[in-house]
Amino acid sequence: MRLSRFAALTSSVLLAAGAALFGAPQATAAADFGYVALGDSYSSGVGAGGYDGASGDCKRTPRAYPALWAAAHSPQTFSFTACSGARTGDVLANQLAPLNSGTDLVSITIGGNDAGFSDVMTTCVLQSEATCVSRVNQAKAYVDSTLPGRLDQVYDAIDSRSPAAHVVVLGYPRFYKLNGTCTTGLTEGERAAINGAADYLNAAIAKRAADHGFTFASVAGAFTGHEICSGNAWLHSVNWLNIGESYHPTAAGQSGGYLPVFTNAA
């Protein structure tokens, strides 16, 4: 696992300040710190609102965890290329340009769209429990057979472009609190199957991240007590007026869920 270069930079700055205070020769700290935020809608901030019109359909927002982290830590350079709907191939084709040998920190959420997240949720909302569970199992089979190779391609590309960067791969939350406050909608069996699929996907992503020496940061714990049906949800349920925001973190989910997890891992 790579040491956080942000932590290393912070330590060097503190050492330099101490040396100056006590009259010792100052250590030379890094002149700048570069952060690149890659990924899908969970990184661009879909569901949090306040979207940057210049980002178009990518729906990037200053309320997303990468922008919140950058605002709090003021990296010398911050490149935000995460995009709503992105799959692994989209990251490879459209998001990697800012990476270079001087990049210090990279964050990414990716894999959910490859595994058919949107179609799984549509199937489960509109069809029977048996059909929902079957579609979830189909997605899990894809996670076993195909997704690892797709993730390897992305992680290899990041590593080759920014070999010294500290890379944080963030996971996805469980959507539902079981036996919670919801009295309509999906069955408990459907909710349990969807939660299990999230855990299954996260485990696969964590394994590939670890094999590349990257840091995997789980958000499942941060969202516990804030799932749909919890009474204090940090995730949108089905929103028929803005369907694209369904099952995505709210602004509170970005600031209270993803941001502290990323901050601890960065």
Coordinates of C-alpha atoms in Angstrom, one line a residue:
M1 CA 0.0 0.0 0.0
R2 CA 1.4 3.4 -1.0
L3 CA 1.9 6.0 1.7
S4 CA -0.3 9.0 1.3
R5 CA 1.8 11.7 -0.3
F6 CA -0.6 14.3 1.1
A7 CA 0.3 13.0 4.6
A8 CA 4.0 13.0 3.6
L9 CA 3.8 16.5 2.3
T10 CA 2.1 17.7 5.4
S11 CA 4.8 16.2 7.6
S12 CA 7.5 17.7 5.6
V13 CA 5.9 21.2 5.8
L14 CA 5.6 20.8 9.6
L15 CA 9.2 19.7 9.9
A16 CA 10.3 22.7 7.8
A17 CA 8.3 25.0 10.0
G18 CA 9.8 23.5 13.2
A19 CA 13.3 23.8 11.7
A20 CA 12.7 27.5 11.0
L21 CA 11.4 28.1 14.5
F22 CA 14.4 26.6 16.2
G23 CA 17.0 27.9 13.8
A24 CA 17.9 24.7 12.1
P25 CA 18.3 24.4 8.3
Q26 CA 15.0 24.1 6.7
A27 CA 14.0 21.0 4.9
T28 CA 12.7 21.5 1.4
A29 CA 9.0 20.6 1.0
A30 CA 7.3 19.7 -2.2
A31 CA 6.6 22.8 -4.3
D32 CA 3.1 21.6 -5.2
F33 CA 0.5 18.9 -4.7
G34 CA -1.6 17.6 -7.5
Y35 CA -5.0 15.8 -7.1
V36 CA -7.0 14.2 -9.8
A37 CA -10.6 12.9 -9.2
L38 CA -11.8 10.2 -11.6
G39 CA -14.8 8.0 -11.7
D40 CA -18.6 7.8 -12.1
S41 CA -21.6 9.6 -10.7
Y42 CA -20.7 8.8 -7.1
S43 CA -17.6 10.9 -7.6
S44 CA -19.1 13.6 -9.9
G45 CA -21.8 14.2 -7.3
V46 CA -25.0 13.2 -9.0
G47 CA -27.8 13.6 -6.4
A48 CA -26.1 16.4 -4.5
G49 CA -27.4 19.2 -6.7
G50 CA -25.7 22.5 -7.6
Y51 CA -24.2 21.1 -10.8
D52 CA -21.6 23.0 -12.8
G53 CA -23.2 23.8 -16.1
A54 CA -19.9 23.6 -17.8
S55 CA -19.6 19.9 -17.0
G56 CA -22.7 19.1 -19.1
D57 CA -24.1 15.6 -18.7
C58 CA -21.2 14.7 -16.4
K59 CA -23.0 16.6 -13.7
R60 CA -20.0 17.5 -11.6
T61 CA -20.8 19.6 -8.5
P62 CA -18.8 21.5 -5.9
R63 CA -20.9 19.5 -3.4
A64 CA -19.2 16.2 -4.4
Y65 CA -16.5 14.8 -2.1
P66 CA -13.5 15.5 -4.5
A67 CA -14.4 19.2 -4.7
L68 CA -15.1 19.4 -1.0
W69 CA -11.7 17.9 -0.2
A70 CA -9.9 20.2 -2.6
A71 CA -11.7 23.3 -1.1
A72 CA -10.6 22.2 2.4
H73 CA -7.0 21.3 1.5
S74 CA -6.1 23.6 -1.4
P75 CA -4.0 21.4 -3.6
Q76 CA -1.8 23.3 -6.0
T77 CA -3.7 21.6 -8.9
F78 CA -7.1 19.9 -8.9
S79 CA -8.5 18.1 -11.9
F80 CA -12.0 16.9 -11.7
T81 CA -12.9 14.6 -14.6
A82 CA -15.4 12.2 -12.9
C83 CA -18.5 11.8 -15.0
S84 CA -22.1 10.6 -14.5
G85 CA -22.7 7.2 -16.2
A86 CA -19.0 6.4 -16.6
R87 CA -17.9 2.9 -17.0
T88 CA -14.3 1.6 -17.0
G89 CA -14.0 2.2 -20.7
D90 CA -15.1 5.8 -20.3
V91 CA -12.4 6.4 -17.7
L92 CA -9.8 5.1 -20.0
A93 CA -11.0 7.1 -23.0
N94 CA -12.0 10.4 -21.4
Q95 CA -10.7 11.0 -17.9
L96 CA -7.0 10.2 -17.7
A97 CA -5.5 13.2 -19.5
P98 CA -4.6 15.2 -16.2
L99 CA -2.6 12.3 -14.8
N100 CA 1.2 12.7 -15.0
S101 CA 4.3 11.8 -13.1
G102 CA 3.8 14.7 -10.8
T103 CA 0.3 13.6 -9.7
D104 CA 0.3 13.0 -6.0
L105 CA -3.3 11.9 -5.2
V106 CA -6.0 10.1 -7.2
S107 CA -9.5 9.2 -6.2
I108 CA -11.9 7.0 -8.1
T109 CA -15.3 5.2 -7.9
I110 CA -15.9 2.9 -10.8
G111 CA -17.4 -0.5 -11.6
G112 CA -21.1 0.0 -10.7
N113 CA -22.2 1.0 -14.2
D114 CA -20.2 -1.9 -15.7
A115 CA -22.0 -4.3 -13.5
G116 CA -25.4 -2.9 -14.6
F117 CA -26.4 -0.8 -11.6
S118 CA -29.1 1.1 -13.4
D119 CA -30.7 -1.9 -15.0
V120 CA -30.6 -3.8 -11.8
M121 CA -32.5 -1.1 -10.0
T122 CA -35.0 -0.6 -12.8
T123 CA -35.7 -4.3 -12.9
C124 CA -36.2 -4.5 -9.1
V125 CA -38.5 -1.5 -9.0
L126 CA -40.7 -2.5 -11.9
Q127 CA -40.7 -6.3 -11.8
S128 CA -41.2 -9.2 -9.5
E129 CA -39.0 -10.2 -6.6
A130 CA -37.9 -13.4 -8.4
T131 CA -37.0 -11.4 -11.5
C132 CA -35.1 -8.8 -9.3
V133 CA -33.1 -11.5 -7.6
S134 CA -32.3 -13.2 -10.9
R135 CA -31.0 -9.9 -12.3
V136 CA -28.9 -9.3 -9.2
N137 CA -27.4 -12.7 -9.6
Q138 CA -26.6 -11.9 -13.3
A139 CA -24.8 -8.8 -12.2
K140 CA -22.8 -10.8 -9.6
A141 CA -21.8 -13.2 -12.3
Y142 CA -20.5 -10.3 -14.3
V143 CA -18.5 -9.1 -11.3
D144 CA -16.9 -12.5 -11.1
S145 CA -16.2 -13.0 -14.8
T146 CA -15.5 -9.7 -16.5
L147 CA -15.2 -6.8 -14.1
P148 CA -11.8 -7.7 -12.6
G149 CA -10.2 -7.5 -16.0
R150 CA -11.9 -4.1 -16.7
L151 CA -10.7 -2.7 -13.3
D152 CA -7.2 -4.0 -14.0
Q153 CA -7.1 -2.0 -17.2
V154 CA -8.1 1.2 -15.4
Y155 CA -5.8 0.7 -12.5
D156 CA -2.9 -0.2 -14.8
A157 CA -3.4 3.0 -16.8
I158 CA -3.5 5.1 -13.6
D159 CA -0.3 3.4 -12.4
S160 CA 1.6 3.9 -15.6
R161 CA 0.7 7.5 -15.9
S162 CA 1.2 8.4 -12.2
P163 CA 3.4 5.8 -10.7
A164 CA 4.1 7.8 -7.5
A165 CA 0.5 8.8 -6.8
H166 CA -1.4 7.6 -3.8
V167 CA -4.6 6.1 -5.3
V168 CA -7.7 5.9 -3.2
V169 CA -10.5 3.6 -4.6
L170 CA -13.8 4.3 -2.9
G171 CA -16.6 1.8 -2.7
Y172 CA -20.4 2.1 -2.8
P173 CA -22.9 2.2 0.1
R174 CA -25.5 -0.4 0.9
F175 CA -28.8 1.2 -0.3
Y176 CA -31.3 -0.1 2.3
K177 CA -31.8 -0.4 6.0
L178 CA -33.5 -3.8 6.4
N179 CA -36.7 -3.9 8.5
G180 CA -36.6 -0.1 8.5
T181 CA -39.2 2.6 8.1
C182 CA -40.3 1.8 4.5
T183 CA -43.8 0.4 4.3
T184 CA -44.2 0.4 0.5
G185 CA -41.9 -0.2 -2.5
L186 CA -39.5 -3.1 -2.8
T187 CA -39.8 -6.3 -0.7
E188 CA -37.4 -7.0 2.1
G189 CA -36.1 -9.9 -0.1
E190 CA -35.3 -7.4 -2.9
R191 CA -33.7 -5.0 -0.5
A192 CA -31.5 -7.7 1.0
A193 CA -30.5 -8.9 -2.5
I194 CA -29.5 -5.4 -3.5
N195 CA -27.5 -4.8 -0.3
G196 CA -25.7 -8.2 -0.9
A197 CA -24.9 -7.2 -4.4
A198 CA -23.3 -3.9 -3.2
D199 CA -21.1 -5.9 -0.7
Y200 CA -20.2 -8.3 -3.5
L201 CA -19.2 -5.5 -5.8
N202 CA -17.2 -3.8 -3.1
A203 CA -15.3 -6.9 -2.3
A204 CA -14.3 -7.4 -5.9
I205 CA -13.2 -3.8 -6.2
A206 CA -11.2 -4.0 -3.0
K207 CA -9.4 -7.1 -4.1
R208 CA -8.3 -5.5 -7.4
A209 CA -7.3 -2.3 -5.7
A210 CA -5.2 -4.1 -3.1
D211 CA -3.5 -6.2 -5.8
H212 CA -2.4 -2.9 -7.5
G213 CA -1.1 -1.4 -4.2
F214 CA -4.0 1.1 -4.0
T215 CA -6.0 2.0 -0.9
F216 CA -9.6 0.8 -0.9
A217 CA -11.9 3.0 1.2
S218 CA -15.3 1.5 2.2
V219 CA -18.2 3.8 2.8
A220 CA -20.6 1.2 4.0
G221 CA -19.9 2.0 7.7
A222 CA -20.3 5.7 7.1
F223 CA -23.7 5.2 5.5
T224 CA -24.9 2.8 8.2
G225 CA -27.9 4.5 9.8
H226 CA -28.4 6.7 6.7
E227 CA -29.6 4.1 4.2
I228 CA -33.0 4.4 2.5
C229 CA -35.6 3.3 5.0
S230 CA -33.5 4.5 7.9
G231 CA -35.5 7.7 8.6
N232 CA -32.4 9.8 8.0
A233 CA -31.3 8.8 4.5
W234 CA -28.3 10.1 2.8
L235 CA -29.4 8.4 -0.4
H236 CA -32.2 9.3 -2.8
S237 CA -34.9 6.6 -3.3
V238 CA -36.7 6.5 -6.6
N239 CA -37.3 10.0 -7.8
W240 CA -39.7 9.8 -10.7
L241 CA -39.3 13.6 -11.3
N242 CA -35.5 13.3 -11.6
I243 CA -34.8 9.6 -12.2
G244 CA -31.1 10.1 -12.7
E245 CA -30.7 11.1 -9.0
S246 CA -32.3 7.9 -7.8
Y247 CA -30.1 5.8 -5.6
H248 CA -27.4 8.4 -5.4
P249 CA -26.0 10.2 -2.4
T250 CA -27.5 13.5 -1.3
A251 CA -25.4 16.5 -0.5
A252 CA -25.3 15.2 3.1
G253 CA -24.2 11.8 1.8
Q254 CA -21.3 13.4 0.0
S255 CA -20.2 15.6 2.9
G256 CA -21.0 13.3 5.8
G257 CA -20.4 9.9 4.1
Y258 CA -17.9 10.1 1.3
L259 CA -15.8 13.1 2.4
P260 CA -14.6 11.9 5.8
V261 CA -13.9 8.4 4.4
F262 CA -11.8 9.9 1.6
T263 CA -10.1 12.4 4.0
N264 CA -9.0 9.5 6.3
A265 CA -7.7 7.5 3.3
A266 CA -5.9 10.4 1.5

